Coordinates of C-alpha atoms and ligand atoms in Angstrom, one line a residue:
M1389 CA 119.5 198.6 75.0
V1390 CA 117.0 200.2 77.8
K1391 CA 116.4 203.8 76.6
S1392 CA 114.8 206.8 77.8
K1393 CA 111.8 206.5 80.4
L1394 CA 108.4 207.8 78.9
R1395 CA 106.3 209.9 81.9
T1396 CA 103.4 210.7 79.5
V1397 CA 102.1 208.4 76.0
R1398 CA 99.6 210.0 74.1
G1399 CA 97.5 208.1 71.3
T1400 CA 94.9 205.6 71.0
L1401 CA 94.7 202.2 72.8
L1402 CA 93.1 199.1 72.7
V1403 CA 92.5 198.1 76.1
P1404 CA 91.5 194.6 77.0
D1405 CA 88.8 193.6 79.5
P1406 CA 90.4 191.8 82.3
I1407 CA 88.2 188.8 82.3
R1408 CA 86.6 188.9 78.9
R1409 CA 87.9 188.1 75.8
T1410 CA 87.5 191.9 74.1
L1411 CA 89.3 194.9 73.8
A1412 CA 87.5 198.4 74.1
K1413 CA 89.1 201.2 71.8
Q1414 CA 90.2 204.6 73.8
D1415 CA 90.2 207.4 71.2
D1416 CA 93.4 209.9 71.5
V1417 CA 94.1 209.8 75.2
V1418 CA 97.0 210.7 77.3
I1419 CA 98.7 207.8 79.9
D1420 CA 100.2 209.8 82.7
I1421 CA 103.3 207.3 83.9
D1422 CA 105.0 207.6 87.3
A1423 CA 108.7 207.4 87.8
D1424 CA 108.3 203.6 88.6
G1425 CA 106.5 202.9 85.3
T1426 CA 102.9 202.3 86.8
I1427 CA 100.2 203.8 85.3
R1428 CA 99.2 206.5 87.3
S1429 CA 96.0 208.1 85.3
I1430 CA 94.5 208.0 81.9
D1431 CA 92.9 210.6 80.9
D1432 CA 91.1 212.4 77.8
A1433 CA 93.9 214.2 75.6
D1434 CA 92.0 217.3 75.9
A1435 CA 92.9 217.6 78.9
H1436 CA 96.7 217.6 77.9
P1437 CA 96.8 220.2 75.2
S1438 CA 100.8 220.6 75.4
V1439 CA 101.3 217.0 74.8
P1440 CA 101.9 215.9 71.1
P1441 CA 100.6 212.5 70.0
T1442 CA 103.4 210.1 70.9
W1443 CA 103.5 207.9 67.6
P1444 CA 101.4 209.4 65.0
G1445 CA 99.4 206.9 62.7
T1446 CA 99.6 203.9 65.8
V1447 CA 97.8 201.9 67.7
I1448 CA 98.8 201.4 71.5
L1449 CA 98.2 198.0 73.4
P1450 CA 99.7 196.0 76.0
G1451 CA 102.9 194.6 75.0
F1452 CA 102.6 191.2 73.5
V1453 CA 103.2 188.3 75.7
D1454 CA 105.2 184.8 74.2
T1455 CA 104.1 182.3 76.6
H1456 CA 106.6 179.9 75.0
I1457 CA 110.3 180.4 73.4
H1458 CA 113.6 179.0 73.2
F1459 CA 116.3 181.2 73.8
P1460 CA 119.3 178.8 72.0
Q1461 CA 117.2 178.1 69.0
T1462 CA 117.2 181.8 67.7
R1463 CA 119.8 180.9 65.1
I1464 CA 118.2 177.6 63.7
L1465 CA 114.7 179.3 63.2
G1466 CA 113.2 178.0 60.2
S1467 CA 115.3 175.0 59.9
A1468 CA 113.3 172.2 57.7
S1469 CA 114.2 169.1 59.5
G1470 CA 110.7 167.1 59.6
P1471 CA 108.6 165.9 62.5
L1472 CA 109.8 166.7 66.2
L1473 CA 111.7 164.1 67.5
D1474 CA 113.8 164.1 63.8
W1475 CA 114.2 168.1 64.0
L1476 CA 115.3 167.6 67.8
Q1477 CA 117.7 165.3 66.9
E1478 CA 119.2 167.3 63.7
A1479 CA 118.5 170.8 64.1
V1480 CA 118.5 171.4 67.6
F1481 CA 120.6 169.7 69.6
P1482 CA 123.8 170.3 67.7
E1483 CA 123.1 174.1 68.3
E1484 CA 121.9 173.7 71.6
A1485 CA 125.5 172.3 72.0
R1486 CA 127.2 175.6 71.3
F1487 CA 125.7 177.2 74.4
A1488 CA 128.4 175.8 76.5
E1489 CA 130.3 178.7 75.2
L1490 CA 129.9 181.6 76.9
R1491 CA 130.7 184.1 74.1
Y1492 CA 128.5 182.6 71.9
A1493 CA 125.4 182.6 74.1
R1494 CA 126.2 186.0 75.1
S1495 CA 126.4 187.1 71.5
V1496 CA 122.9 185.3 70.7
A1497 CA 121.5 186.7 74.0
A1498 CA 121.2 190.4 72.8
Q1499 CA 120.3 189.5 69.3
F1500 CA 117.1 187.3 71.2
C1501 CA 116.0 189.9 73.3
E1502 CA 116.1 192.6 70.1
A1503 CA 114.4 190.3 68.1
M1504 CA 111.6 189.9 70.6
L1505 CA 111.3 194.0 71.2
R1506 CA 111.4 194.3 67.7
Q1507 CA 108.0 192.5 67.7
G1508 CA 106.7 194.3 70.6
T1509 CA 107.2 191.4 72.8
T1510 CA 107.3 192.6 76.4
S1511 CA 107.0 189.6 78.2
A1512 CA 108.4 185.6 77.8
G1513 CA 108.2 182.3 79.1
I1514 CA 111.7 181.4 78.1
F1515 CA 113.7 178.0 77.7
S1516 CA 117.2 178.3 77.8
S1517 CA 119.9 175.8 76.9
S1518 CA 120.7 173.2 79.5
H1519 CA 124.0 175.4 80.2
P1520 CA 123.8 177.1 83.7
G1521 CA 126.7 179.9 81.9
A1522 CA 124.6 180.6 79.0
T1523 CA 121.3 180.7 81.1
D1524 CA 123.2 183.4 83.1
E1525 CA 124.0 185.2 80.0
L1526 CA 120.3 185.1 79.0
F1527 CA 119.1 186.5 82.4
V1528 CA 122.0 189.3 81.9
A1529 CA 120.6 190.5 78.7
L1530 CA 116.9 190.5 79.7
D1531 CA 118.0 192.7 82.5
D1532 CA 120.1 195.1 80.1
W1533 CA 117.3 195.1 77.6
G1534 CA 114.5 195.6 80.1
L1535 CA 112.4 192.5 79.0
R1536 CA 109.8 190.5 81.9
A1537 CA 110.5 187.1 81.7
Q1538 CA 110.0 183.8 83.5
A1539 CA 113.1 181.9 82.4
G1540 CA 114.7 178.7 83.0
L1541 CA 117.7 176.4 82.9
T1542 CA 116.3 173.5 80.4
L1543 CA 116.5 170.1 82.4
M1544 CA 117.5 167.2 80.4
N1545 CA 119.5 163.8 81.6
R1546 CA 118.3 161.8 79.0
G1547 CA 117.4 161.3 75.5
A1548 CA 119.5 163.7 73.9
P1549 CA 123.4 163.7 73.1
A1550 CA 126.1 164.0 76.1
D1551 CA 127.2 167.6 75.3
V1552 CA 123.3 169.1 75.7
L1553 CA 122.0 166.8 78.9
L1554 CA 123.2 167.6 82.3
A1555 CA 123.1 165.2 85.1
T1556 CA 120.5 165.5 88.4
E1557 CA 122.9 166.8 91.2
P1558 CA 124.5 169.4 88.8
A1559 CA 121.2 170.7 87.2
L1560 CA 119.8 170.9 90.6
E1561 CA 122.7 173.1 92.4
A1562 CA 123.1 175.5 89.2
A1563 CA 119.4 175.9 89.4
E1564 CA 119.8 177.0 93.1
A1565 CA 122.7 179.5 92.1
L1566 CA 120.4 181.3 89.2
I1567 CA 117.3 181.5 91.6
A1568 CA 119.4 183.2 94.1
R1569 CA 120.8 185.5 91.7
W1570 CA 117.9 186.0 89.4
H1571 CA 114.5 185.4 90.7
G1572 CA 112.3 188.2 92.1
H1573 CA 115.1 190.6 90.2
D1574 CA 114.3 194.2 89.7
R1575 CA 110.8 193.9 91.6
D1576 CA 110.1 190.9 90.3
R1577 CA 110.5 191.6 86.6
L1578 CA 112.5 188.7 86.2
R1579 CA 111.6 185.3 87.4
F1580 CA 113.2 181.9 87.1
C1581 CA 110.9 179.1 86.1
V1582 CA 111.6 175.5 86.6
T1583 CA 112.1 173.8 83.0
P1584 CA 112.0 170.3 82.6
R1585 CA 112.0 169.9 78.3
F1586 CA 109.3 167.1 78.7
A1587 CA 108.8 164.0 80.5
L1588 CA 110.8 161.9 77.8
S1589 CA 113.8 164.1 78.5
C1590 CA 114.1 163.8 82.5
D1591 CA 114.4 160.9 84.8
H1592 CA 112.6 160.2 87.7
A1593 CA 115.1 161.6 90.0
L1594 CA 115.4 165.0 87.9
M1595 CA 111.4 165.6 87.9
R1596 CA 111.5 164.9 91.7
G1597 CA 114.3 167.4 92.1
A1598 CA 112.3 169.8 89.6
A1599 CA 109.0 169.7 91.5
D1600 CA 111.3 170.2 95.1
L1601 CA 112.3 173.4 93.4
A1602 CA 109.6 174.6 92.7
E1603 CA 107.4 174.2 95.7
R1604 CA 110.7 175.3 97.8
H1605 CA 110.9 178.4 96.2
G1606 CA 107.2 178.7 94.8
L1607 CA 108.1 178.6 91.3
F1608 CA 106.7 178.4 87.8
V1609 CA 107.2 175.3 86.3
Q1610 CA 107.0 175.2 82.0
T1611 CA 107.4 172.3 79.9
H1612 CA 106.3 170.6 76.6
L1613 CA 102.9 168.6 76.9
S1614 CA 101.0 166.6 74.0
E1615 CA 102.5 167.9 71.0
N1616 CA 103.4 165.1 68.4
D1617 CA 101.7 161.5 67.8
E1618 CA 105.4 159.8 68.2
E1619 CA 106.2 161.5 71.0
L1620 CA 102.8 160.6 72.6
R1621 CA 103.5 156.9 72.0
Q1622 CA 106.9 157.1 73.6
T1623 CA 105.7 158.6 76.5
A1624 CA 103.1 156.2 77.2
A1625 CA 105.8 153.4 76.7
A1626 CA 107.9 155.1 79.1
F1627 CA 105.2 155.9 81.6
P1628 CA 103.0 152.6 81.2
D1629 CA 101.7 152.9 84.6
H1630 CA 99.9 156.3 84.1
A1631 CA 96.5 157.0 82.7
D1632 CA 97.7 159.7 80.1
Y1633 CA 100.4 162.2 79.6
L1634 CA 98.9 165.0 81.6
A1635 CA 98.7 162.3 84.7
V1636 CA 102.6 162.2 84.1
Y1637 CA 103.3 165.6 85.2
E1638 CA 100.5 165.4 87.7
D1639 CA 102.4 163.1 89.6
Y1640 CA 105.0 165.1 90.4
G1641 CA 102.5 168.1 91.1
F1642 CA 103.2 170.1 88.2
V1643 CA 99.9 170.9 87.3
G1644 CA 98.3 174.2 89.3
K1645 CA 98.3 177.6 88.7
R1646 CA 101.6 178.0 88.4
S1647 CA 102.5 176.2 85.6
I1648 CA 102.1 176.3 82.0
F1649 CA 102.3 173.8 79.1
A1650 CA 103.3 174.2 75.5
H1651 CA 101.2 172.7 72.8
C1652 CA 98.3 170.3 74.5
I1653 CA 97.2 169.1 70.9
H1654 CA 96.4 165.8 71.6
L1655 CA 94.6 166.2 75.0
S1656 CA 91.5 163.9 75.9
D1657 CA 88.7 165.6 77.3
S1658 CA 89.7 164.4 80.8
E1659 CA 92.7 166.1 80.5
W1660 CA 91.6 169.1 79.3
Q1661 CA 89.4 169.0 82.1
R1662 CA 92.1 168.5 84.9
M1663 CA 94.1 171.6 83.1
A1664 CA 91.1 173.8 83.7
Q1665 CA 90.3 172.8 87.0
A1666 CA 94.2 173.1 88.0
R1667 CA 93.9 176.5 86.3
A1668 CA 97.0 175.7 84.6
G1669 CA 98.3 177.7 81.4
V1670 CA 98.5 176.7 78.2
A1671 CA 100.7 178.0 75.6
H1672 CA 99.1 177.6 72.6
C1673 CA 101.6 177.7 69.6
P1674 CA 100.4 177.4 66.0
D1675 CA 103.0 178.6 63.7
S1676 CA 105.2 175.9 65.0
N1677 CA 102.4 173.1 65.0
F1678 CA 102.2 174.0 61.4
F1679 CA 106.0 174.1 60.7
L1680 CA 106.7 170.5 62.4
G1681 CA 103.3 169.2 61.1
S1682 CA 102.2 168.1 64.8
G1683 CA 98.4 168.7 64.5
C1684 CA 96.0 172.1 65.5
M1685 CA 95.1 172.5 68.9
P1686 CA 91.2 172.7 69.6
L1687 CA 91.6 176.7 70.5
A1688 CA 87.7 176.8 70.9
R1689 CA 87.5 173.2 72.7
A1690 CA 90.2 174.5 75.5
L1691 CA 88.6 177.7 75.7
G1692 CA 85.1 175.7 76.3
H1693 CA 86.8 173.9 79.0
G1694 CA 87.9 177.3 80.9
A1695 CA 91.6 176.8 80.1
R1696 CA 93.8 179.5 80.8
V1697 CA 95.2 179.9 77.3
G1698 CA 97.9 182.3 75.8
L1699 CA 99.8 182.8 72.6
G1700 CA 103.5 181.5 72.2
T1701 CA 105.7 182.0 69.0
D1702 CA 107.7 178.8 70.0
M1703 CA 110.7 180.3 67.9
G1704 CA 112.9 178.0 66.7
A1705 CA 110.3 175.6 65.7
G1706 CA 108.0 178.3 65.0
R1707 CA 109.0 181.0 62.5
T1708 CA 108.7 184.1 63.8
F1709 CA 109.3 186.1 66.9
S1710 CA 105.7 188.0 66.1
L1711 CA 102.7 187.3 68.4
Q1712 CA 100.6 189.4 65.6
R1713 CA 102.0 186.5 63.1
V1714 CA 101.3 183.8 65.9
A1715 CA 97.9 184.6 66.2
S1716 CA 96.9 184.8 62.7
A1717 CA 98.2 181.6 62.5
A1718 CA 95.8 180.5 65.3
Y1719 CA 93.2 182.0 63.3
D1720 CA 93.9 179.5 60.5
A1721 CA 94.2 176.9 63.0
T1722 CA 90.6 177.1 63.8
L1723 CA 89.9 176.9 60.2
V1724 CA 91.6 173.8 59.5
R1725 CA 89.9 172.2 62.5
G1726 CA 86.6 174.1 61.3
E1727 CA 85.9 175.0 65.0
A1728 CA 86.1 179.2 64.5
V1729 CA 83.1 178.6 66.5
S1730 CA 82.8 175.8 68.9
D1731 CA 81.3 174.5 72.4
G1732 CA 80.0 178.0 72.6
E1733 CA 83.2 179.9 72.2
T1734 CA 84.0 182.0 69.0
V1735 CA 87.5 182.4 67.9
T1736 CA 87.9 186.1 66.3
P1737 CA 90.7 188.5 65.3
E1738 CA 89.6 190.5 68.6
S1739 CA 89.7 187.3 71.2
L1740 CA 93.3 186.6 69.6
L1741 CA 94.5 189.8 70.4
W1742 CA 93.1 189.5 74.0
L1743 CA 95.1 186.2 74.4
A1744 CA 98.4 187.4 72.6
T1745 CA 98.2 190.4 75.6
R1746 CA 95.9 189.6 78.6
G1747 CA 95.5 185.7 78.3
G1748 CA 99.4 185.6 78.1
A1749 CA 100.0 187.6 81.0
V1750 CA 97.6 185.9 82.8
A1751 CA 99.3 182.4 81.8
L1752 CA 102.7 183.6 82.9
G1753 CA 101.5 185.0 86.1
F1754 CA 102.1 188.7 85.2
G1755 CA 98.1 189.3 85.2
D1756 CA 98.0 191.2 88.4
R1757 CA 100.3 194.0 86.6
V1758 CA 100.7 194.2 83.0
G1759 CA 98.1 193.0 80.1
C1760 CA 95.8 195.8 80.3
L1761 CA 95.9 199.5 80.8
A1762 CA 94.3 201.1 83.5
P1763 CA 95.7 202.9 86.5
G1764 CA 97.8 200.7 88.7
Y1765 CA 98.9 198.5 85.8
E1766 CA 102.4 198.8 84.7
A1767 CA 103.5 200.3 81.6
D1768 CA 104.3 197.7 79.2
L1769 CA 102.8 198.9 75.8
V1770 CA 103.6 198.3 72.0
A1771 CA 102.7 200.8 69.5
I1772 CA 101.6 199.1 66.0
D1773 CA 101.4 201.3 62.5
V1774 CA 97.4 201.6 61.6
P1775 CA 97.2 201.5 57.8
E1776 CA 96.0 204.7 56.4
D1777 CA 92.0 204.8 55.6
L1778 CA 90.9 201.6 57.1
P1779 CA 87.4 201.7 58.1
D1780 CA 87.0 201.2 62.2
D1781 CA 85.8 197.8 61.8
R1782 CA 88.7 196.3 60.3
L1783 CA 91.1 197.6 62.9
Y1784 CA 91.5 193.9 64.7
D1785 CA 91.7 192.2 61.4
A1786 CA 94.4 194.3 60.3
L1787 CA 96.9 194.0 63.3
L1788 CA 96.7 190.1 63.1
F1789 CA 96.9 189.9 58.6
R1790 CA 98.5 192.9 57.2
H1791 CA 101.5 191.6 58.0
D1792 CA 103.3 194.4 55.5
T1793 CA 102.0 197.0 56.9
A1794 CA 100.9 196.9 60.4
A1795 CA 104.5 196.9 61.8
V1796 CA 105.6 197.6 65.5
R1797 CA 107.2 201.2 65.4
A1798 CA 107.7 201.6 69.5
T1799 CA 108.2 198.9 72.2
V1800 CA 107.8 199.8 75.8
V1801 CA 108.3 197.8 79.3
R1802 CA 107.1 199.5 82.4
G1803 CA 107.6 202.9 81.2
R1804 CA 111.0 202.3 79.7
L1805 CA 111.2 202.6 75.9
C1806 CA 112.7 199.3 75.0
W1807 CA 112.7 199.7 71.0
S1808 CA 111.6 201.9 68.9
R1809 CA 111.9 202.6 65.0
E1810 CA 112.4 206.3 65.4
A1811 CA 112.9 208.8 68.1
P1812 CA 109.2 209.4 69.8
A1813 CA 107.7 212.7 69.5
T1814 CA 108.1 214.5 73.3
G1815 CA 106.3 217.1 75.1
P1816 CA 107.3 220.8 75.6
Ligands
ZN469 ZN1 108.9 174.3 72.6

């Protein structure tokens, strides 16, 4: 639960460049945070001798941004049930059906929020189930735990068992009610996001209604795109008049700077060019992609096209809530593809940490307020243990790959300490 407000934080920072995929280290500084949670100044610690280091032995980054995660899959994380469409039928839909019950949804929502904060995630793009009540419970928990989010009722009216489907009219009515209650809540910390599960799960009327909702309220749209071979085959068969998968979403006006597409593994060059031109966001979810055997997204190629990329756990197909582990998996995925350096783009631990923080903030539409540490940005922070005696030039490697020792010590959203392993040191 949300605890104390921090007004000063002292430590060593890793500060993402707002544009370029680099980080700058600032040794021993003091962040001054105003009552609203906005960073007022960052000064050398020498100017503040009475402020002790807040979390000694850590390095402080902007909070991690999980651009793609499924709230109702919290309790089936790591269910090995084969490739995407089989896994949905066998593991996912039976569990998501349980979210018809409010009490169940409420208890999982608390577990879900704590699990994200424990791994240093401060913002997320979240799929709920198709149940309006469960989605409301999700927003209540996000509000209570202090997280920042784009979250939405998952829209699906075909291609799944009846107990996880919701017909067009009640789905759109429920979305309107959730928008009225939650969109823009707490100075825009929580946003309602239009969330069609994927093209195969929504008929034309629901897609049209979703597009209308997004346009009228100026909402983000999040969905899945080009994840698995069989899904591609079925999508092509269901939409024979469209040139490719992306064209289906383009047809509904979903592809723009307020959209985020998870996976994007099998896109053609033409699709990548159109994604980049539209400034659409990409949620790269390599751990999930390994677990379901979906393939490896060509990260360097995507960046070469100018795509806006963030990282996503895609928990429950992803086996972790940790963006550090996802960044590590993204490194592995580039090695598997043999393209760690490609199209003039180099994928390094440093650039992956940038994607896990700044890149995700931009992709989710929060880039004007988080994903950086500088005056005017809101103080979303994560403090991570630095292994002892680590040479400076191995810091990024340690944050990505030393899972046993580079652990999250504390997570702060808008200046509020939302989770910590221990009480922080405070000034006099
Ligand atoms: Zn997903």
